[in-house]
Structures are given as C-alpha cells and as structure tokens.
C-alpha cells in the first residue's frame, strides 16, 4: 500500500516536459533551480522572468532620464537666449491674439518622439480650440503642423484643413538658419492674415503651459494701425529713407515670424526634454515599486514550495515506515 501511494505521488509531480519519468523520491528532492519548468517551479519561474523584465525596463528608463537631462541643459541655454530676439518685435508690433481676421493659419509645434507625457496632446487641444474660435461662414482657418505627434492626432479629424506638415525637425541641432528656411517655406505656401503659433513654453521641468504667439500680416498690421488697434510702439516711429511703410512692415513681419518660430521650436524642445525627464523618473519609481512587490511574491511562493516539499518528504518517509 505504501509503495503504491509513493508511485501515485511520483506520477503526480513528474515535470511537464521531462522526456523520462522519475521516481517519487527524486521528484520530491528536486530543487527549484533543477526543475525550471516543472509543476512545482512554474509559478516562481514566471515571477523571476517578470522581475528580470522589470529590472531591464528600470535600467532603460533611468538611462533615458539622464539623456533627457543632458539634452535639456543644452537646449535651455538656447531657449533663454532666443527670448531676447522676438521680445522687441512684440513691443514694436504688439501681440494681439484676439484680432479678428478672415484667414487664420494655426501652426502647431510638437515633437517627433513620444514618451514625454501629455505636452503634444495639450498643444493639439489648444490648436483645435483656436480652430473653432477662428472658424466661421466667412472665415478660413487651416493648420501647419510641425512634428510627427501632432500630425498623427490632427490628421484623424482635420485632414482637409491641413496645409503643410513638417517632421524630423530635430534630427540635427536646432539653429536660426534652419528655422528661418522653414519659416520662409511656410510663408510661401500659405495665405494668411494672422499666424498663430501654438507651443509649450518652458518654465521649469514640471511646468510648461501651452502658449499662443500671434504674427499679423503686413496688410493686417497697417489696417489695425489705421483703425487705432493695439500695435505696440509702431506708430511712435517715423519712417525715413526710400522704402515705404508697406515694404518695411513686410520685412518686419517676415523677420518677426522667423524669430518667433525659432523661440517656439526651442521652447517646445526644452519642454519635451523636461516632460521626458519627469515621465522617465515616474516610470523608474513605478518599476522599483513593482519590483518590490514581485520580490515579495517570489519569496512567498518559494517559501510555500519549500514547505510543500518538506511535507511531502516527511509524509513519504512516514508511509515507508508504516
């Protein structure tokens, strides 16, 4: 009777993929490491694989956080220096986001890569809200998209309103020459009365609110100036030389747009790296917490398995004696 019971126990705990059956005594003495795919060790094996995966993910997120921090320091200096370029234009021509015009072009600045929180979704939501405000029966509102992430979101429901899409802007280090060529291409391909640039303005690593900068066309600036609109200090200057006021306004508007675009792209790139730092830091902390829980689960499962092994050995020895 005792030998029959041992044989039944041996058949019960034979490893699932073992090519040859083993005896009851051998199966009860097999350790967790020697039977990786047996009935006894299948749960601990899964937990170990999961722990290994979480550790690898944690290493990756920590590395990505350090890379984002190094990039942030380099871009932040450029962004702070670029603020002094467009601010004189704002003082001269003003920044009037509430101006009512017929042709509006909304330029949405976003990133080409993900894993940076919700900054791209925020810019897209702001762009859609602007599109609703500037649309009407006698008005035209279109999009110019910078970045792959905004393109993927806006192309779903606003495909017919997209004039131009530009991606991979940050493949090379950003400089004014590159952005000025980009601004010139935009001005050649769109007709506008007002350009509204939507981007994330960098304040700190955890604060980058969506911002709208408005650049008016020379005709709109001249019309607003004649009607007494809010245009900064433009009317306090006298025009000298052979150029007319329209030609000067044309040059100022183009230069203003390139400067505002340069600052917007740098501010958004800085916000992207700050958001990626925060996201990767949160991911690393979450991976650490998950690893602690998996370690506890693994230890409990392993202890339960060892206890079960001891009980079976004692039971088998008692059955042999009886």
XYZ file of C-alpha atoms in Angstrom:
322
model
C 0.000 0.000 0.000
C 2.786 2.407 0.919
C 4.690 1.772 -2.323
C 1.520 2.295 -4.356
C 0.971 5.640 -2.639
C 4.547 6.695 -3.402
C 4.137 5.743 -7.038
C 0.952 7.825 -7.264
C 2.751 10.821 -5.723
C 5.633 10.362 -8.143
C 3.338 10.355 -11.152
C 1.594 13.445 -9.795
C 4.726 15.608 -9.635
C 6.614 14.483 -12.744
C 7.872 17.581 -14.684
C 5.631 18.500 -17.572
C 8.262 18.306 -20.332
C 10.554 15.647 -18.838
C 11.244 13.014 -21.529
C 11.592 10.218 -18.943
C 9.514 9.614 -15.780
C 11.332 9.912 -12.462
C 10.616 8.320 -9.150
C 8.629 9.833 -6.304
C 11.679 10.269 -4.095
C 13.634 12.056 -6.875
C 10.746 14.375 -7.687
C 10.311 15.373 -4.070
C 14.021 16.164 -3.733
C 14.316 18.256 -6.906
C 15.102 21.885 -6.107
C 13.549 24.972 -7.656
C 16.605 25.574 -9.829
C 16.874 21.986 -11.118
C 13.267 21.809 -12.365
C 12.682 25.094 -14.219
C 9.512 24.012 -15.957
C 8.040 21.522 -13.521
C 4.728 21.837 -11.746
C 6.453 22.921 -8.559
C 8.557 25.718 -10.112
C 6.304 27.077 -12.863
C 4.950 29.961 -10.749
C 8.370 31.036 -9.427
C 9.824 30.839 -12.938
C 7.174 33.238 -14.235
C 7.832 35.639 -11.361
C 11.596 35.512 -11.983
C 11.119 36.313 -15.669
C 8.820 39.173 -14.745
C 11.371 40.545 -12.262
C 14.085 40.378 -14.911
C 11.902 42.280 -17.377
C 11.073 44.978 -14.824
C 14.765 45.390 -13.938
C 15.649 45.853 -17.617
C 12.857 48.403 -18.062
C 14.068 50.292 -14.999
C 17.607 50.447 -16.418
C 16.266 51.818 -19.700
C 14.107 54.499 -18.044
C 16.981 55.642 -15.832
C 19.264 55.916 -18.860
C 16.605 57.855 -20.801
C 16.187 60.244 -17.867
C 19.928 61.012 -17.832
C 19.990 61.530 -21.604
C 16.997 63.888 -21.397
C 18.672 65.835 -18.576
C 21.843 66.359 -20.619
C 19.850 67.472 -23.677
C 17.712 69.775 -21.541
C 20.698 71.711 -20.245
C 21.980 72.337 -23.776
C 18.608 73.407 -25.212
C 17.623 75.516 -22.200
C 20.522 77.904 -22.769
C 19.489 78.409 -26.402
C 15.845 78.905 -25.446
C 16.658 81.547 -22.845
C 18.882 83.407 -25.305
C 16.233 83.288 -28.043
C 13.690 85.082 -25.854
C 15.554 88.318 -26.340
C 15.185 88.109 -30.133
C 11.392 88.206 -30.514
C 10.521 90.367 -27.497
C 11.496 93.652 -29.253
C 9.114 92.738 -32.082
C 6.328 92.192 -29.580
C 6.993 95.637 -28.138
C 7.049 97.176 -31.633
C 4.216 95.367 -33.406
C 2.299 94.013 -30.421
C 0.866 90.559 -29.844
C -2.880 90.697 -30.256
C -4.350 87.159 -30.123
C -7.929 88.492 -30.173
C -7.595 90.219 -33.545
C -10.467 89.290 -35.889
C -9.277 88.355 -39.402
C -10.579 86.178 -42.219
C -7.587 83.934 -42.929
C -6.033 82.254 -39.895
C -3.165 79.781 -40.013
C -2.584 77.758 -36.832
C 0.977 76.457 -36.556
C 1.115 73.568 -34.081
C 4.592 72.793 -32.751
C 5.052 69.273 -31.366
C 7.691 66.569 -31.012
C 8.621 63.708 -33.321
C 9.098 61.215 -30.476
C 6.860 60.097 -27.645
C 7.472 59.136 -24.005
C 7.217 62.780 -22.943
C 3.929 62.993 -21.092
C 0.986 64.912 -22.462
C 2.631 68.011 -23.940
C 1.705 67.053 -27.512
C -1.915 66.354 -26.605
C -2.079 69.721 -24.850
C -0.829 71.545 -27.942
C -3.300 69.703 -30.163
C -6.211 70.527 -27.843
C -5.215 74.205 -27.854
C -4.968 74.164 -31.649
C -8.414 72.605 -32.006
C -9.893 75.202 -29.653
C -8.293 78.001 -31.697
C -9.628 76.447 -34.887
C -13.173 76.516 -33.533
C -12.816 80.141 -32.400
C -11.371 81.372 -35.699
C -13.703 79.422 -37.995
C -16.904 80.844 -39.399
C -19.041 81.257 -42.532
C -16.760 83.964 -43.956
C -13.535 82.846 -42.285
C -10.878 80.323 -43.162
C -8.750 78.502 -40.615
C -6.056 75.972 -41.563
C -3.235 74.046 -39.893
C 0.500 73.915 -40.394
C 1.922 71.028 -38.355
C 5.460 70.689 -37.033
C 6.196 67.270 -35.562
C 5.012 63.713 -36.058
C 2.879 63.505 -32.907
C 0.595 66.445 -33.738
C 0.303 65.165 -37.298
C -0.889 61.753 -36.090
C -3.606 63.341 -33.945
C -4.852 66.118 -36.226
C -4.912 64.037 -39.404
C -7.719 61.891 -37.965
C -10.465 64.528 -37.899
C -8.928 67.609 -39.584
C -7.233 66.144 -42.653
C -8.904 68.569 -45.078
C -7.757 71.609 -43.068
C -4.044 70.751 -43.045
C -1.990 72.911 -45.401
C 1.525 71.700 -44.597
C 3.229 69.026 -42.465
C 6.896 69.163 -41.464
C 8.544 66.364 -39.471
C 12.011 65.358 -38.246
C 12.813 68.952 -37.400
C 15.103 67.982 -34.515
C 17.174 65.423 -36.395
C 20.007 67.972 -36.378
C 20.777 70.519 -33.638
C 18.385 73.458 -33.926
C 19.764 76.778 -35.176
C 18.317 80.015 -36.515
C 19.324 79.339 -40.125
C 17.401 76.080 -40.200
C 14.269 77.625 -38.650
C 14.408 80.719 -40.888
C 14.404 78.499 -44.007
C 11.458 76.628 -42.530
C 9.615 79.902 -41.840
C 10.257 81.071 -45.408
C 8.767 77.829 -46.781
C 5.651 78.315 -44.650
C 5.175 81.906 -45.825
C 5.499 80.824 -49.476
C 2.925 78.026 -49.193
C 0.124 79.621 -47.159
C -2.042 82.704 -47.419
C -2.739 84.356 -44.087
C -3.933 87.392 -42.241
C -2.747 86.053 -38.894
C -0.294 83.304 -37.974
C -0.989 81.730 -34.583
C 1.905 79.623 -33.274
C 0.921 77.086 -30.582
C 3.774 75.689 -28.481
C 4.701 74.724 -24.910
C 6.604 77.487 -23.142
C 9.263 76.159 -20.784
C 9.094 77.468 -17.210
C 10.589 74.555 -15.278
C 10.987 70.794 -15.520
C 7.409 70.325 -14.297
C 5.789 73.467 -15.749
C 5.383 74.129 -19.484
C 1.981 75.691 -20.202
C 0.653 75.879 -23.779
C 1.214 79.319 -25.298
C -0.068 81.111 -28.394
C 2.007 83.728 -30.233
C 0.330 85.804 -32.951
C 2.073 87.250 -36.010
C -0.027 89.502 -38.252
C 0.418 90.033 -41.970
C 1.694 93.456 -43.149
C -1.746 94.350 -44.525
C -3.413 93.483 -41.221
C -0.815 95.476 -39.287
C -1.378 98.520 -41.498
C -5.148 98.160 -41.239
C -5.041 97.815 -37.465
C -2.696 100.792 -37.243
C -5.092 102.982 -39.230
C -8.065 101.862 -37.145
C -6.283 102.536 -33.855
C -5.712 98.910 -32.857
C -3.255 97.679 -30.250
C 0.053 97.502 -32.101
C 2.616 98.450 -29.529
C 5.038 101.282 -30.269
C 4.932 101.172 -34.067
C 3.097 104.466 -34.501
C 5.638 106.324 -32.366
C 8.369 105.887 -35.015
C 8.833 107.886 -38.187
C 9.794 106.224 -41.455
C 12.859 107.615 -43.223
C 14.568 106.614 -46.448
C 13.259 105.394 -49.761
C 11.234 102.450 -48.506
C 7.523 102.743 -47.999
C 5.695 101.763 -44.852
C 4.291 98.642 -46.553
C 7.772 97.406 -47.528
C 9.102 97.974 -44.021
C 6.138 96.175 -42.500
C 6.666 93.282 -44.926
C 10.299 92.892 -43.849
C 9.416 93.282 -40.173
C 6.620 90.700 -40.368
C 8.859 88.108 -42.041
C 11.697 88.684 -39.580
C 9.282 88.631 -36.645
C 7.813 85.323 -37.776
C 11.217 83.653 -38.118
C 12.276 84.902 -34.670
C 9.028 83.794 -33.016
C 9.280 80.399 -34.744
C 12.873 79.977 -33.578
C 11.884 80.675 -29.974
C 8.756 78.480 -30.204
C 10.687 75.479 -31.532
C 13.372 75.822 -28.841
C 10.818 76.324 -26.046
C 8.881 73.258 -27.175
C 12.055 71.158 -27.471
C 13.036 72.246 -23.971
C 9.575 71.367 -22.662
C 9.776 67.988 -24.394
C 13.010 67.064 -22.618
C 11.675 68.309 -19.275
C 8.498 66.270 -19.697
C 10.541 63.223 -20.718
C 12.673 63.607 -17.593
C 9.567 63.670 -15.400
C 7.968 60.743 -17.244
C 11.091 58.576 -17.038
C 11.559 59.431 -13.346
C 7.981 58.354 -12.627
C 8.492 55.189 -14.675
C 11.656 54.329 -12.751
C 9.880 54.779 -9.425
C 6.936 52.679 -10.590
C 9.317 49.957 -11.774
C 11.013 49.964 -8.367
C 7.682 49.605 -6.579
C 6.634 46.798 -8.910
C 9.971 45.065 -8.360
C 9.458 45.196 -4.583
C 6.014 43.626 -4.929
C 7.317 40.919 -7.276
C 10.199 40.135 -4.907
C 7.764 39.691 -2.053
C 5.543 37.461 -4.206
C 8.553 35.410 -5.315
C 9.765 34.881 -1.744
C 6.320 33.846 -0.573
C 5.865 31.430 -3.466
C 9.313 29.926 -2.975
C 8.776 29.508 0.759
C 5.412 27.832 0.157
C 7.031 25.479 -2.352
C 9.824 24.562 0.069
C 7.281 23.916 2.817
C 5.297 21.679 0.467
C 8.473 19.741 -0.419
C 9.277 19.154 3.257
C 5.741 17.985 3.983
C 5.889 15.509 1.096
C 9.268 14.140 2.183
C 8.052 13.634 5.727
C 4.818 12.077 4.500
C 6.724 9.692 2.219
C 9.126 8.688 4.991
C 6.214 8.064 7.344
C 4.438 5.991 4.688
C 7.586 3.849 4.175
C 7.908 3.245 7.912
C 4.200 2.422 8.273
